[in-house]
Amino acid sequence: MIGRLTGTLAEKSPPQVLVDVNGVGYELDVPMSSFYHLPGLGERVTLLTHFVVREDAQLLYGFLTHEERATFRQLVRISGIGPRTALAILSGLSVAELAQAVSLQESGRLVKVPGIGKKTAERLLLELKGKLGDALAAPAAVASGAQGDILQALLALGYNDREAAAALKALPPDIGVSDGIKAALKALAR
């Protein structure tokens, strides 16, 4: 029903924002990934929306990117995953990180999101497999063989996806796993 809102950002109180559209204030819940990239108060903002009608409430969720909204919609289609849980997932993981976790079947990354237990994480991985789009899964698909092993080692050591990906880019493509891990750790230590 409401697909997009463009207006002035009137209030920001995580995870909720108030957007003034020609005198009408719309309250939207947004994932933290969108919240951190919002403009300042009083500035214009455009948010893509997802409208949920329940018997006790009408709720509006906002997103800065098409990918976030599409992923949110994919998540709420899964039995047992409501809008609040989907919002928590998108607040804890970027769309690319979620796609990578699904493509590598890493339930451990999903369990770190508040409200997601082991069984729910495994169900999410099963339900989302092949549904997040080839464009989103492409970065994870590139990391195969030795590169994939190096990436997994860096993630297991506690580095985030951005740090690990940056370290991988600096490595020669034909490097072995042990040498690659050593070189990546040296690069990350700087």
mmCIF file of N, CA and C in Angstrom, residues 27-84:
data_model
loop_
_atom_site.group_PDB
_atom_site.id
_atom_site.type_symbol
_atom_site.label_atom_id
_atom_site.label_comp_id
_atom_site.label_asym_id
_atom_site.label_seq_id
_atom_site.Cartn_x
_atom_site.Cartn_y
_atom_site.Cartn_z
ATOM 1 N N GLU A 27 5.628 7.312 11.359
ATOM 2 C CA GLU A 27 6.580 6.610 12.210
ATOM 3 C C GLU A 27 6.985 5.324 11.506
ATOM 4 N N LEU A 28 8.280 5.119 11.386
ATOM 5 C CA LEU A 28 8.794 3.913 10.741
ATOM 6 C C LEU A 28 9.847 3.270 11.634
ATOM 7 N N ASP A 29 9.849 1.960 11.672
ATOM 8 C CA ASP A 29 10.934 1.227 12.305
ATOM 9 C C ASP A 29 11.924 0.889 11.200
ATOM 10 N N VAL A 30 13.194 1.147 11.439
ATOM 11 C CA VAL A 30 14.226 0.878 10.438
ATOM 12 C C VAL A 30 15.313 0.004 11.051
ATOM 13 N N PRO A 31 15.954 -0.854 10.228
ATOM 14 C CA PRO A 31 17.091 -1.617 10.757
ATOM 15 C C PRO A 31 18.242 -0.660 11.058
ATOM 16 N N MET A 32 19.099 -1.051 11.972
ATOM 17 C CA MET A 32 20.209 -0.180 12.360
ATOM 18 C C MET A 32 21.139 0.106 11.183
ATOM 19 N N SER A 33 21.230 -0.824 10.228
ATOM 20 C CA SER A 33 22.065 -0.594 9.048
ATOM 21 C C SER A 33 21.569 0.615 8.256
ATOM 22 N N SER A 34 20.266 0.813 8.192
ATOM 23 C CA SER A 34 19.701 2.004 7.542
ATOM 24 C C SER A 34 19.798 3.210 8.469
ATOM 25 N N PHE A 35 19.546 2.997 9.757
ATOM 26 C CA PHE A 35 19.530 4.085 10.727
ATOM 27 C C PHE A 35 20.852 4.853 10.729
ATOM 28 N N TYR A 36 21.978 4.120 10.678
ATOM 29 C CA TYR A 36 23.293 4.760 10.730
ATOM 30 C C TYR A 36 23.594 5.597 9.485
ATOM 31 N N HIS A 37 22.888 5.347 8.395
ATOM 32 C CA HIS A 37 23.146 6.081 7.149
ATOM 33 C C HIS A 37 22.096 7.154 6.851
ATOM 34 N N LEU A 38 21.223 7.410 7.814
ATOM 35 C CA LEU A 38 20.205 8.445 7.618
ATOM 36 C C LEU A 38 20.849 9.830 7.656
ATOM 37 N N PRO A 39 20.255 10.786 6.944
ATOM 38 C CA PRO A 39 20.770 12.161 7.027
ATOM 39 C C PRO A 39 20.415 12.770 8.386
ATOM 40 N N GLY A 40 20.867 13.985 8.625
ATOM 41 C CA GLY A 40 20.590 14.670 9.882
ATOM 42 C C GLY A 40 19.144 15.111 9.984
ATOM 43 N N LEU A 41 18.730 15.473 11.192
ATOM 44 C CA LEU A 41 17.370 15.961 11.411
ATOM 45 C C LEU A 41 17.127 17.215 10.571
ATOM 46 N N GLY A 42 15.933 17.312 10.017
ATOM 47 C CA GLY A 42 15.577 18.463 9.195
ATOM 48 C C GLY A 42 15.963 18.309 7.725
ATOM 49 N N GLU A 43 16.673 17.248 7.389
ATOM 50 C CA GLU A 43 17.072 17.020 5.991
ATOM 51 C C GLU A 43 16.082 16.084 5.306
ATOM 52 N N ARG A 44 16.074 16.149 3.968
ATOM 53 C CA ARG A 44 15.181 15.281 3.184
ATOM 54 C C ARG A 44 15.693 13.855 3.188
ATOM 55 N N VAL A 45 14.742 12.929 3.214
ATOM 56 C CA VAL A 45 15.072 11.511 3.201
ATOM 57 C C VAL A 45 14.020 10.767 2.381
ATOM 58 N N THR A 46 14.467 9.724 1.694
ATOM 59 C CA THR A 46 13.558 8.835 0.973
ATOM 60 C C THR A 46 13.761 7.436 1.523
ATOM 61 N N LEU A 47 12.668 6.842 1.986
ATOM 62 C CA LEU A 47 12.722 5.489 2.524
ATOM 63 C C LEU A 47 11.752 4.595 1.765
ATOM 64 N N LEU A 48 12.219 3.430 1.367
ATOM 65 C CA LEU A 48 11.348 2.403 0.819
ATOM 66 C C LEU A 48 10.647 1.769 2.008
ATOM 67 N N THR A 49 9.406 1.365 1.846
ATOM 68 C CA THR A 49 8.652 0.910 3.005
ATOM 69 C C THR A 49 8.035 -0.467 2.817
ATOM 70 N N HIS A 50 7.690 -1.054 3.938
ATOM 71 C CA HIS A 50 6.922 -2.300 3.990
ATOM 72 C C HIS A 50 5.840 -2.060 5.035
ATOM 73 N N PHE A 51 4.587 -2.208 4.650
ATOM 74 C CA PHE A 51 3.449 -1.907 5.505
ATOM 75 C C PHE A 51 2.855 -3.212 6.025
ATOM 76 N N VAL A 52 2.722 -3.329 7.342
ATOM 77 C CA VAL A 52 2.170 -4.530 7.975
ATOM 78 C C VAL A 52 0.892 -4.144 8.698
ATOM 79 N N VAL A 53 -0.187 -4.857 8.380
ATOM 80 C CA VAL A 53 -1.463 -4.626 9.042
ATOM 81 C C VAL A 53 -1.785 -5.856 9.878
ATOM 82 N N ARG A 54 -1.926 -5.629 11.192
ATOM 83 C CA ARG A 54 -2.341 -6.686 12.113
ATOM 84 C C ARG A 54 -3.671 -6.266 12.723
ATOM 85 N N GLU A 55 -4.320 -7.168 13.419
ATOM 86 C CA GLU A 55 -5.611 -6.784 13.996
ATOM 87 C C GLU A 55 -5.470 -5.755 15.104
ATOM 88 N N ASP A 56 -4.263 -5.674 15.724
ATOM 89 C CA ASP A 56 -4.069 -4.719 16.808
ATOM 90 C C ASP A 56 -3.146 -3.549 16.451
ATOM 91 N N ALA A 57 -2.602 -3.528 15.235
ATOM 92 C CA ALA A 57 -1.670 -2.445 14.872
ATOM 93 C C ALA A 57 -1.469 -2.363 13.370
ATOM 94 N N GLN A 58 -1.067 -1.177 12.930
ATOM 95 C CA GLN A 58 -0.610 -0.970 11.558
ATOM 96 C C GLN A 58 0.806 -0.438 11.672
ATOM 97 N N LEU A 59 1.771 -1.170 11.130
ATOM 98 C CA LEU A 59 3.178 -0.843 11.312
ATOM 99 C C LEU A 59 3.849 -0.574 9.979
ATOM 100 N N LEU A 60 4.754 0.384 9.976
ATOM 101 C CA LEU A 60 5.477 0.757 8.774
ATOM 102 C C LEU A 60 6.967 0.570 9.021
ATOM 103 N N TYR A 61 7.619 -0.157 8.139
ATOM 104 C CA TYR A 61 9.054 -0.402 8.241
ATOM 105 C C TYR A 61 9.740 0.291 7.072
ATOM 106 N N GLY A 62 10.880 0.928 7.329
ATOM 107 C CA GLY A 62 11.573 1.700 6.300
ATOM 108 C C GLY A 62 12.967 1.175 6.022
ATOM 109 N N PHE A 63 13.409 1.343 4.773
ATOM 110 C CA PHE A 63 14.713 0.852 4.331
ATOM 111 C C PHE A 63 15.316 1.835 3.337
ATOM 112 N N LEU A 64 16.626 1.979 3.394
ATOM 113 C CA LEU A 64 17.308 2.879 2.462
ATOM 114 C C LEU A 64 17.566 2.231 1.105
ATOM 115 N N THR A 65 17.682 0.901 1.061
ATOM 116 C CA THR A 65 18.010 0.232 -0.200
ATOM 117 C C THR A 65 16.956 -0.812 -0.577
ATOM 118 N N HIS A 66 16.866 -1.086 -1.866
ATOM 119 C CA HIS A 66 15.960 -2.121 -2.367
ATOM 120 C C HIS A 66 16.365 -3.487 -1.823
ATOM 121 N N GLU A 67 17.689 -3.721 -1.701
ATOM 122 C CA GLU A 67 18.174 -5.012 -1.224
ATOM 123 C C GLU A 67 17.707 -5.287 0.201
ATOM 124 N N GLU A 68 17.772 -4.253 1.053
ATOM 125 C CA GLU A 68 17.330 -4.428 2.447
ATOM 126 C C GLU A 68 15.837 -4.765 2.500
ATOM 127 N N ARG A 69 15.044 -4.046 1.730
ATOM 128 C CA ARG A 69 13.605 -4.305 1.755
ATOM 129 C C ARG A 69 13.286 -5.690 1.203
ATOM 130 N N ALA A 70 13.934 -6.071 0.115
ATOM 131 C CA ALA A 70 13.689 -7.388 -0.471
ATOM 132 C C ALA A 70 14.086 -8.500 0.503
ATOM 133 N N THR A 71 15.201 -8.311 1.197
ATOM 134 C CA THR A 71 15.648 -9.306 2.168
ATOM 135 C C THR A 71 14.681 -9.370 3.343
ATOM 136 N N PHE A 72 14.221 -8.218 3.820
ATOM 137 C CA PHE A 72 13.232 -8.156 4.892
ATOM 138 C C PHE A 72 11.985 -8.941 4.492
ATOM 139 N N ARG A 73 11.507 -8.703 3.282
ATOM 140 C CA ARG A 73 10.305 -9.392 2.802
ATOM 141 C C ARG A 73 10.534 -10.896 2.690
ATOM 142 N N GLN A 74 11.724 -11.286 2.292
ATOM 143 C CA GLN A 74 12.061 -12.707 2.214
ATOM 144 C C GLN A 74 12.072 -13.329 3.612
ATOM 145 N N LEU A 75 12.595 -12.596 4.582
ATOM 146 C CA LEU A 75 12.671 -13.098 5.955
ATOM 147 C C LEU A 75 11.281 -13.270 6.573
ATOM 148 N N VAL A 76 10.383 -12.302 6.384
ATOM 149 C CA VAL A 76 9.063 -12.399 7.014
ATOM 150 C C VAL A 76 8.187 -13.480 6.376
ATOM 151 N N ARG A 77 8.569 -13.985 5.223
ATOM 152 C CA ARG A 77 7.841 -15.100 4.604
ATOM 153 C C ARG A 77 8.123 -16.418 5.316
ATOM 154 N N ILE A 78 9.197 -16.466 6.072
ATOM 155 C CA ILE A 78 9.592 -17.694 6.756
ATOM 156 C C ILE A 78 8.734 -17.869 8.006
ATOM 157 N N SER A 79 8.193 -19.056 8.175
ATOM 158 C CA SER A 79 7.352 -19.359 9.328
ATOM 159 C C SER A 79 8.117 -19.112 10.627
ATOM 160 N N GLY A 80 7.501 -18.357 11.536
ATOM 161 C CA GLY A 80 8.122 -18.086 12.826
ATOM 162 C C GLY A 80 8.996 -16.845 12.853
ATOM 163 N N ILE A 81 9.215 -16.212 11.704
ATOM 164 C CA ILE A 81 10.013 -14.986 11.631
ATOM 165 C C ILE A 81 9.060 -13.828 11.359
ATOM 166 N N GLY A 82 8.900 -12.985 12.361
ATOM 167 C CA GLY A 82 8.032 -11.825 12.201
ATOM 168 C C GLY A 82 8.849 -10.603 11.838
ATOM 169 N N PRO A 83 8.170 -9.472 11.653
ATOM 170 C CA PRO A 83 8.871 -8.243 11.286
ATOM 171 C C PRO A 83 9.932 -7.807 12.294
ATOM 172 N N ARG A 84 9.663 -7.973 13.599
ATOM 173 C CA ARG A 84 10.644 -7.571 14.621
ATOM 174 C C ARG A 84 11.915 -8.410 14.524
#
